[in-house]
Short mmCIF file of C-alpha atoms and ligand atoms in Angstrom, two decimals:
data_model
loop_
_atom_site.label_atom_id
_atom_site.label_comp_id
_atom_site.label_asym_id
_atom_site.label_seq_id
_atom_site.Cartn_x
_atom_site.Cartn_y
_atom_site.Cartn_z
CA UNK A 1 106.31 116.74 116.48
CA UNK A 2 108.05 118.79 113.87
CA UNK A 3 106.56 119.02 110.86
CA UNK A 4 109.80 119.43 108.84
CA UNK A 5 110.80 116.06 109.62
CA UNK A 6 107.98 114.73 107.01
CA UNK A 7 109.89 116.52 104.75
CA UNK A 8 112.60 114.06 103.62
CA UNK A 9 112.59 110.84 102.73
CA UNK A 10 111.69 108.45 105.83
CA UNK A 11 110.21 104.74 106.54
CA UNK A 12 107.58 103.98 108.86
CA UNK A 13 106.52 101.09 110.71
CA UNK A 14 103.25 99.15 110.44
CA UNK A 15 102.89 97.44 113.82
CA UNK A 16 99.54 95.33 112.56
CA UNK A 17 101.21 94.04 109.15
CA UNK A 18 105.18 94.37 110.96
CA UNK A 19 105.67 95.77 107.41
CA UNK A 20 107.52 99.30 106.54
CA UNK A 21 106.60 101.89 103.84
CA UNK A 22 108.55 104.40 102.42
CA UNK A 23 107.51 107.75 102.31
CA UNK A 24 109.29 110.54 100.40
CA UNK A 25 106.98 113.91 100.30
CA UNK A 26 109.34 115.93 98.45
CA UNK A 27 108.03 113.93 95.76
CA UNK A 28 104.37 115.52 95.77
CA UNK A 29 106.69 119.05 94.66
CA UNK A 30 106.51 117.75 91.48
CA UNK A 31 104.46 119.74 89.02
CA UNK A 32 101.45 118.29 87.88
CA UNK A 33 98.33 118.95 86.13
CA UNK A 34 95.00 117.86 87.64
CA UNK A 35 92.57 116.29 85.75
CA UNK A 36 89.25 116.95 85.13
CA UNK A 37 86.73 114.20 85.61
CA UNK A 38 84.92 112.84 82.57
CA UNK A 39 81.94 111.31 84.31
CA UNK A 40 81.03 110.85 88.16
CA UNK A 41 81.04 107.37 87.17
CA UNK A 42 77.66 106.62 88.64
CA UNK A 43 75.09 104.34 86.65
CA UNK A 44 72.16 106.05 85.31
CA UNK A 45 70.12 102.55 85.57
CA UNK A 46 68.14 102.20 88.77
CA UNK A 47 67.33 98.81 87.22
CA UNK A 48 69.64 97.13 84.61
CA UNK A 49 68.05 94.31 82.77
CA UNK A 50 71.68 92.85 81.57
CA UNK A 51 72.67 92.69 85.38
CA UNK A 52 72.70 89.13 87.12
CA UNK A 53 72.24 90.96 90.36
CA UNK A 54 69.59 93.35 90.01
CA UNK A 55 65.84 91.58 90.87
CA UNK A 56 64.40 89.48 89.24
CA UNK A 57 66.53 88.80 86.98
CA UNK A 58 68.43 85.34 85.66
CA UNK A 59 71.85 84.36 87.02
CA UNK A 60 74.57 81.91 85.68
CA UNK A 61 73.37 78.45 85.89
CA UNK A 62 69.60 79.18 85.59
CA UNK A 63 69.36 80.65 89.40
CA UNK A 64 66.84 83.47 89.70
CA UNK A 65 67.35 86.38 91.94
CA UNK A 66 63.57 87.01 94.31
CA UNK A 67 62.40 90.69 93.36
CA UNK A 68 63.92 91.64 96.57
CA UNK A 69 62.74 94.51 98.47
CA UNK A 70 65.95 95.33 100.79
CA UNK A 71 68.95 92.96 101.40
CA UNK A 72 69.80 89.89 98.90
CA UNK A 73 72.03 86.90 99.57
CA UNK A 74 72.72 84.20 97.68
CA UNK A 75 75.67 81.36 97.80
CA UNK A 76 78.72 82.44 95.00
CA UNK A 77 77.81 80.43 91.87
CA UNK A 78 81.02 80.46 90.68
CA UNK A 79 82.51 79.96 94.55
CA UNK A 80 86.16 80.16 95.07
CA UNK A 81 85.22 77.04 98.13
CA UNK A 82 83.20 74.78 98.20
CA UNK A 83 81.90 73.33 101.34
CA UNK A 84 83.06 69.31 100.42
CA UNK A 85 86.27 69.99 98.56
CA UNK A 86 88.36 66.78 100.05
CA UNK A 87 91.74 66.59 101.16
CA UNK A 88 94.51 66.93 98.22
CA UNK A 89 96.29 63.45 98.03
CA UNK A 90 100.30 64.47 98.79
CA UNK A 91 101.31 61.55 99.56
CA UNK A 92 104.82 60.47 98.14
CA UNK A 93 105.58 64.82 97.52
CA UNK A 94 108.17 66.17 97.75
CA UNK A 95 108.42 68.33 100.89
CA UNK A 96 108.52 71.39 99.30
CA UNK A 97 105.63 70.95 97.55
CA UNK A 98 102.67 71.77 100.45
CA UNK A 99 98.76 71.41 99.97
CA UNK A 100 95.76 71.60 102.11
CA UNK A 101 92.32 70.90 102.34
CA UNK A 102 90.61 73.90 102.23
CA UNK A 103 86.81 74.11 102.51
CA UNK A 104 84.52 77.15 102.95
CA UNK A 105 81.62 78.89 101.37
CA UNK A 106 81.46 82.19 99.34
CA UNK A 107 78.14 84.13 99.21
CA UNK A 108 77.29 87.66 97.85
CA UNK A 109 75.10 89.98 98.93
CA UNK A 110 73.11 92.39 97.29
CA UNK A 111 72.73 96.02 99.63
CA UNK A 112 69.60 97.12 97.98
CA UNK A 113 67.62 96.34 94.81
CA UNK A 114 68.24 99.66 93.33
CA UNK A 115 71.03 99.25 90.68
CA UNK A 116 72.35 102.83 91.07
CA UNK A 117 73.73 102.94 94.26
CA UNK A 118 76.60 102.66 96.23
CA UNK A 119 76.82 102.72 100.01
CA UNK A 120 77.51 106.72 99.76
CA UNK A 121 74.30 107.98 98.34
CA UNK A 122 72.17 104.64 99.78
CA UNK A 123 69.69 106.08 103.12
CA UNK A 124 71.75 105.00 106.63
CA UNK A 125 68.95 103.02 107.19
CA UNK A 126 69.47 100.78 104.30
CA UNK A 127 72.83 100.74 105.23
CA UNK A 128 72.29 100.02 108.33
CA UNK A 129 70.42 96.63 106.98
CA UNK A 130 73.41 95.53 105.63
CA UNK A 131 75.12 96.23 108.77
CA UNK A 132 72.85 93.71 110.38
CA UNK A 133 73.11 91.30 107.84
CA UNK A 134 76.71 91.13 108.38
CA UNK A 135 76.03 90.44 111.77
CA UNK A 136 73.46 87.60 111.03
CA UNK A 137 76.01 86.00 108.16
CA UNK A 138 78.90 86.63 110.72
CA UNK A 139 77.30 84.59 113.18
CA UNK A 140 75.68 81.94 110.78
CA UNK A 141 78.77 81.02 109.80
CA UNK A 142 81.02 80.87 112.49
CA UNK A 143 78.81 78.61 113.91
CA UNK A 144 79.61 75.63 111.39
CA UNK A 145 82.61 74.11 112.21
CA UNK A 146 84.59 73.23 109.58
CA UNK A 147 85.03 77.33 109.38
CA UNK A 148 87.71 79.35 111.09
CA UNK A 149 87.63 82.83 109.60
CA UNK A 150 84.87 84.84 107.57
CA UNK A 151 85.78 87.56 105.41
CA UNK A 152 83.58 89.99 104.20
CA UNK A 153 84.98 92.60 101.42
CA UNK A 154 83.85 94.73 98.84
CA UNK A 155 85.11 95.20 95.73
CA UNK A 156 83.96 98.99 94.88
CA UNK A 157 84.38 100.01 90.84
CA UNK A 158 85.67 98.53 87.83
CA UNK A 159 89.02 99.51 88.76
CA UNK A 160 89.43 97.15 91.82
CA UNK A 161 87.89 94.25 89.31
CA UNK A 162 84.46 94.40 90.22
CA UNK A 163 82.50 92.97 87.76
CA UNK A 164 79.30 94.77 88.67
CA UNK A 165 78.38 98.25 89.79
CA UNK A 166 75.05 97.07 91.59
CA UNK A 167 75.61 97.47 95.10
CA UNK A 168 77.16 94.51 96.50
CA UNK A 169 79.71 92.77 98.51
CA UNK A 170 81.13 89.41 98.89
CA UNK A 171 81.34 87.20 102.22
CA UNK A 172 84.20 83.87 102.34
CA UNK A 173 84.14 81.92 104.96
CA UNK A 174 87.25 79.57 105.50
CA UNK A 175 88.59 76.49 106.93
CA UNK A 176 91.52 78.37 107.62
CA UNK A 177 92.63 82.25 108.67
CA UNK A 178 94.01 83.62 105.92
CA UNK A 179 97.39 85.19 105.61
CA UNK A 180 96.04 89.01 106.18
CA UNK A 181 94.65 88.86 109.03
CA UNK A 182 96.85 85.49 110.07
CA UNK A 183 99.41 88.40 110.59
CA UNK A 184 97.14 91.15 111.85
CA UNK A 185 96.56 89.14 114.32
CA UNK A 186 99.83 87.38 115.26
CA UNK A 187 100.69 91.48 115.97
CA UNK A 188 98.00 91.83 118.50
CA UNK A 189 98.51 89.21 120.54
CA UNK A 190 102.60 89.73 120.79
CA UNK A 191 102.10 93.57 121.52
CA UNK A 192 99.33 92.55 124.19
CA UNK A 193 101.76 90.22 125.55
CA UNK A 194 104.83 92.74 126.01
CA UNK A 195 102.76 95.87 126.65
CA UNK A 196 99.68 94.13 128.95
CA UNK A 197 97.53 96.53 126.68
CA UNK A 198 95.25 96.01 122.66
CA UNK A 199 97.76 97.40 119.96
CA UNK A 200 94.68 99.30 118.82
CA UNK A 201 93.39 100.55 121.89
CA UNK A 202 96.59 102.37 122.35
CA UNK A 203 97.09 103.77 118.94
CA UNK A 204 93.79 104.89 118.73
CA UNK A 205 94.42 106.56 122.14
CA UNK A 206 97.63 108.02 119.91
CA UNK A 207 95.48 109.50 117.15
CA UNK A 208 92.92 110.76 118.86
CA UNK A 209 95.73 112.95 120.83
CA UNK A 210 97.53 113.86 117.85
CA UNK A 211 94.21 114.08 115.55
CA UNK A 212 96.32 115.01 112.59
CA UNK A 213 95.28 111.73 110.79
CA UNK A 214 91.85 111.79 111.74
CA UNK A 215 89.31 111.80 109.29
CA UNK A 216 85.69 111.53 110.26
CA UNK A 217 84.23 110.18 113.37
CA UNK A 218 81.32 109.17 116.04
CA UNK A 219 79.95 108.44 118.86
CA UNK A 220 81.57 104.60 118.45
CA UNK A 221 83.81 104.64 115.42
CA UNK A 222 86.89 106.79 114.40
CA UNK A 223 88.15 106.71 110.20
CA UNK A 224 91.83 108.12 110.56
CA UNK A 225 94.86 107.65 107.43
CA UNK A 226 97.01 105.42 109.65
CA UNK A 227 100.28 106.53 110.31
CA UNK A 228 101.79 103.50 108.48
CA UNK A 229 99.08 103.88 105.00
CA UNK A 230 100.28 102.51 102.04
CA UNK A 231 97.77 103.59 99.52
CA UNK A 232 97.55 107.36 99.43
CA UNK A 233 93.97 107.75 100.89
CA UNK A 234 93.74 104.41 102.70
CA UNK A 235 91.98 104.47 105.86
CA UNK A 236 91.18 102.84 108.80
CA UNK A 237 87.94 102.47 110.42
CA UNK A 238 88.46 101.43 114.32
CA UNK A 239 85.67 100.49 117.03
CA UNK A 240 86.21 103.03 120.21
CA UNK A 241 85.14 100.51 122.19
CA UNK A 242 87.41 96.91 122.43
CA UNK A 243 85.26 94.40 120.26
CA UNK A 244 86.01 91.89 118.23
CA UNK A 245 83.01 91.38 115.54
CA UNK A 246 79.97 92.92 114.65
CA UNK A 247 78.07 89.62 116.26
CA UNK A 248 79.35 91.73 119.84
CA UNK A 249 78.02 94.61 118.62
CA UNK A 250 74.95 97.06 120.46
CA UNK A 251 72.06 98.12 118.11
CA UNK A 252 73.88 101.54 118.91
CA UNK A 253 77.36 100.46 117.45
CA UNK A 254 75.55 98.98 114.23
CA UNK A 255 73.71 102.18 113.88
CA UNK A 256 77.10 103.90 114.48
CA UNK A 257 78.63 101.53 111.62
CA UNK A 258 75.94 102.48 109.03
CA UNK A 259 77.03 105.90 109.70
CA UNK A 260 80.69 106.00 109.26
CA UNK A 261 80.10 103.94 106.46
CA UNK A 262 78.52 106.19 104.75
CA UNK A 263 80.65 109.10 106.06
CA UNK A 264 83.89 107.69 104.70
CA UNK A 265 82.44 106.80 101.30
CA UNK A 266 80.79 110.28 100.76
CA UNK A 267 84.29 112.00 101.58
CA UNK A 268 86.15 109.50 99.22
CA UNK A 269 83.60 110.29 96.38
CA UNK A 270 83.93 114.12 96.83
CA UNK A 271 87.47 114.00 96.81
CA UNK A 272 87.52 113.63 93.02
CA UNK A 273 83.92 114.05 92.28
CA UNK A 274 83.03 110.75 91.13
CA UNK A 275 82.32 107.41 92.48
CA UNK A 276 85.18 106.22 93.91
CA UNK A 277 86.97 102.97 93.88
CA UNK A 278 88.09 100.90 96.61
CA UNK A 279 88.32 97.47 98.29
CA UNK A 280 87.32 97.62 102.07
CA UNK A 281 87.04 94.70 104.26
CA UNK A 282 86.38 93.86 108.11
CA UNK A 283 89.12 92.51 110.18
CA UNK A 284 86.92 90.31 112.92
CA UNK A 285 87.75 87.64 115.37
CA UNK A 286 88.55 84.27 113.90
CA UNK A 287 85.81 81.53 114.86
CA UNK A 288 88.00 78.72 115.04
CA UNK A 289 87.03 78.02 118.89
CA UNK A 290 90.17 80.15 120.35
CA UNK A 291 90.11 82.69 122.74
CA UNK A 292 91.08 86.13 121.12
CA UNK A 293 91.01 88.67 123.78
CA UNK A 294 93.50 90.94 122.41
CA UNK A 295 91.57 91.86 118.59
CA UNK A 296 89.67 94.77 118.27
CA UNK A 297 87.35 95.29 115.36
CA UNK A 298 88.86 97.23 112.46
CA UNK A 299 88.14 98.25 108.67
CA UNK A 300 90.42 98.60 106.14
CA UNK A 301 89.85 101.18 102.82
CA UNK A 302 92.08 100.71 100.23
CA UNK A 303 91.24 103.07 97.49
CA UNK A 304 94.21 103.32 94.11
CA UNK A 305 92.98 106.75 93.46
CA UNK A 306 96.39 109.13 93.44
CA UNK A 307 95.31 112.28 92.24
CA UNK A 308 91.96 112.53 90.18
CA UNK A 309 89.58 110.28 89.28
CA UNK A 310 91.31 108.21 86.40
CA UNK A 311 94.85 108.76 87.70
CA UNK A 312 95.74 105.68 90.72
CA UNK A 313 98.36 104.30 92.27
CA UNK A 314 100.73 101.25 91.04
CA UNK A 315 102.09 98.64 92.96
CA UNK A 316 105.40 97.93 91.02
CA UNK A 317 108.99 97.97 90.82
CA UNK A 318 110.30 99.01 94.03
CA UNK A 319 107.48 97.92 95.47
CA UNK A 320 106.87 94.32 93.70
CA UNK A 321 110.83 93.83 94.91
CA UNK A 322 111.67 95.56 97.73
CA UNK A 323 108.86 97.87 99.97
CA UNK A 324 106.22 99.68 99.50
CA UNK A 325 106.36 103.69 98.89
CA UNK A 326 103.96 106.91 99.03
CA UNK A 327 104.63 110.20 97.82
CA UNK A 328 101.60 112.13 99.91
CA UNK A 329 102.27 111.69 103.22
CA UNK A 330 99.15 110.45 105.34
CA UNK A 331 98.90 113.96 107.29
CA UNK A 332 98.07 116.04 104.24
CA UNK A 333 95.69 112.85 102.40
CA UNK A 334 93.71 113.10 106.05
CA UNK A 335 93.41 116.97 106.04
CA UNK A 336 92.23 116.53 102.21
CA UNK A 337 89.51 114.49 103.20
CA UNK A 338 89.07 115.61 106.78
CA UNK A 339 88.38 119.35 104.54
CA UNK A 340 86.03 118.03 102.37
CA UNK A 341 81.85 118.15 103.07
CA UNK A 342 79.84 115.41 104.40
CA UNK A 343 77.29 116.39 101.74
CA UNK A 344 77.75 114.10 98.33
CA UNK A 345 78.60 115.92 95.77
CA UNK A 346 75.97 114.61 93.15
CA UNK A 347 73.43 116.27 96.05
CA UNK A 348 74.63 119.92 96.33
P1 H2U B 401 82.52 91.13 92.34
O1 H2U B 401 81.91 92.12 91.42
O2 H2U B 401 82.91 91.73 93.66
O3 H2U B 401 83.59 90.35 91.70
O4 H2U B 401 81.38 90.08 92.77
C1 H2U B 401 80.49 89.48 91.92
C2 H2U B 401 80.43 88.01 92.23
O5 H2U B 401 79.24 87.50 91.68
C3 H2U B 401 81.59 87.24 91.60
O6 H2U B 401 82.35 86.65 92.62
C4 H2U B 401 79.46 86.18 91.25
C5 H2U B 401 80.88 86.19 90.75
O7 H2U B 401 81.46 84.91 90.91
N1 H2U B 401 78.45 85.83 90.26
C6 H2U B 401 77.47 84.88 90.57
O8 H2U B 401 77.49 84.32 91.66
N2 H2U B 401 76.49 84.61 89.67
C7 H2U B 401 76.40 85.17 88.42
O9 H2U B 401 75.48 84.89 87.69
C8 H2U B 401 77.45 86.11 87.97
C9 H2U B 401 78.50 86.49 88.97
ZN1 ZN B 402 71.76 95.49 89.16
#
């Protein structure tokens, strides 16, 4: 492929989301002054009395978190579902006006008691704790019936609205597949229909032969900046192997997950020295009592950092009305953090 194609303004397609985004790298000529970082933005507090998830300590409505010694979880006291919520009453709307029932739980959990950390600097065998408590809340919940989908997420840094910096992430689980990976997966089963083959299988099998957009990688997982990234340093985290969820998973691939995890984090903090913002999520198989051959088990990363560490991306204008649109094309935000070490930078 020739690189000076990249050079011009161009769309590409998103074959998961069936979504374009516009990418004009003549943009990134621009002059521009980098920044330099006013804090790493790590706490200082290995325990933070004030927090409502460190141990120990009291949480809204009088709860009070165990003086945990690893993993912590602990139903959403201010839930976005509830498990009992009935059915609205629509009788008599008008059509136009559509409601559901929708029931579900929300729980957080808590990586580690220590305050300070974030799943870059936290040991691969903490992390790899977590891992297996995704597994067990995976499982746990797909196994009550009134849920079809479980979404686990975490909100990384003030920026992306987190309210906390203690290491944590959120779990719903749904009475319905939500509209993300509704689509996601909508994609995967019509490209396994017309090509006999998993949409992800093959474009993994593209990216690994063009390994421009590669990031970081092991023995089971592969981090590239998909061809089709909206975000300038979004990634995606893809299984080698066709799997659905984590409950599939060998003790191998959840060692391998801890891993990557970690690897992908540590080269998005170095990037701008400081600890950097994101929401990342697993795509898994619904649990709704289909058959969903054609998924494969995916992460997304989407970070707003642009350019330093106070400096991000807006969704807005063109993008609020018509498409979305990146200035850095994927190739060159891949080589930045494909470049970068695998050592944190608050360790050197
Ligand atoms: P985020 O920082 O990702 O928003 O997650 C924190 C969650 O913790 C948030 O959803 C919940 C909030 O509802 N929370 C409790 O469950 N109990 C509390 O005492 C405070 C916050
Ligand atoms: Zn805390």
């Amino acid at each position: 492929m020739s690189e000076s194609v990249y050079q011009f303004p161009h769309r590409r397609y998103n074959p998961l989301r069936r979504q374009w985004v516009l990418v004009s790298p003549h943009r990134t000529q621009r002059p521009w002054q980098g920044e330099v970082n006013p804090s790493s933005g790590f706490s200082e507090m290995r325990y933070d009395p004030a927090c409502y998830l460190c141990p120990g300590n009291e949480r809204a409505g009088g709860h009070h978190n165990p003086r945990y010694e690893n993993v912590f979880i602990f139903d959403n006291d201010y839930a976005a579902l509830l498990p009992d919520s009935p059915a609205p009453n629509t009788d008599g709307m008008p059509n136009l006006l559509r409601a559901e029932q929708e029931r579900g739980r929300c729980r957080v959990l808590c990586f580690h008691p220590d305050h300070s950390l974030t799943v870059a600097v936290m040991e691969e065998a903490d992390i790899r704790r977590v891992v297996d408590t995704w597994a067990e809340q995976f499982s746990e919940l797909a196994a009550n019936p009134d849920i079809r989908h479980v979404q686990i997420f975490e909100n990384r840094g003030a920026m992306m609205g987190a309210s906390n910096p203690h290491p944590h992430c959120q779990i719903w689980a749904t009475e319905h597949i939500p509209d993300e990976p509704a689509i996601e997966i909508e994609s995967q089963k019509a490209y396994q229909a017309e090509h006999g083959s998993c949409l992800l299988c093959d474009y993994l099998k593209t990216e690994t032969n063009e390994k421009t957009r590669i990031v970081c990688e092991n023995e089971e997982f592969v981090v590239l900046v998909p061809w089709w990234a909206v975000w300038p340093f979004e990634t995606l985290l893809l299984a080698r192997n066709h799997v659905g969820s984590m409950a599939e998973f060998s003790a191998a691939q959840r060692a391998a997950l801890a891993n990557i995890l970690k690897q992908t984090t540590t080269r998005y903090d170095n990037l701008f020295e400081t600890s950097f913002p994101y929401t990342m999520g697993f795509h898994q198989t619904p649990c709704d009592g289909g058959k969903y051959p054609e998924l494969h088990f995916h992460a997304h990363y989407y970070p707003p950092l642009l350019r330093s560490a106070t400096v991000r991306k807006f969704m807005v204008g063109f993008e609020m009305l018509g498409m979305p649109q990146r200035d850095i094309t994927p190739e060159v935000a891949a080589e930045r953090l494909r470049v970068l070490s695998e050592i944190h930078f608050t360790k050197r």
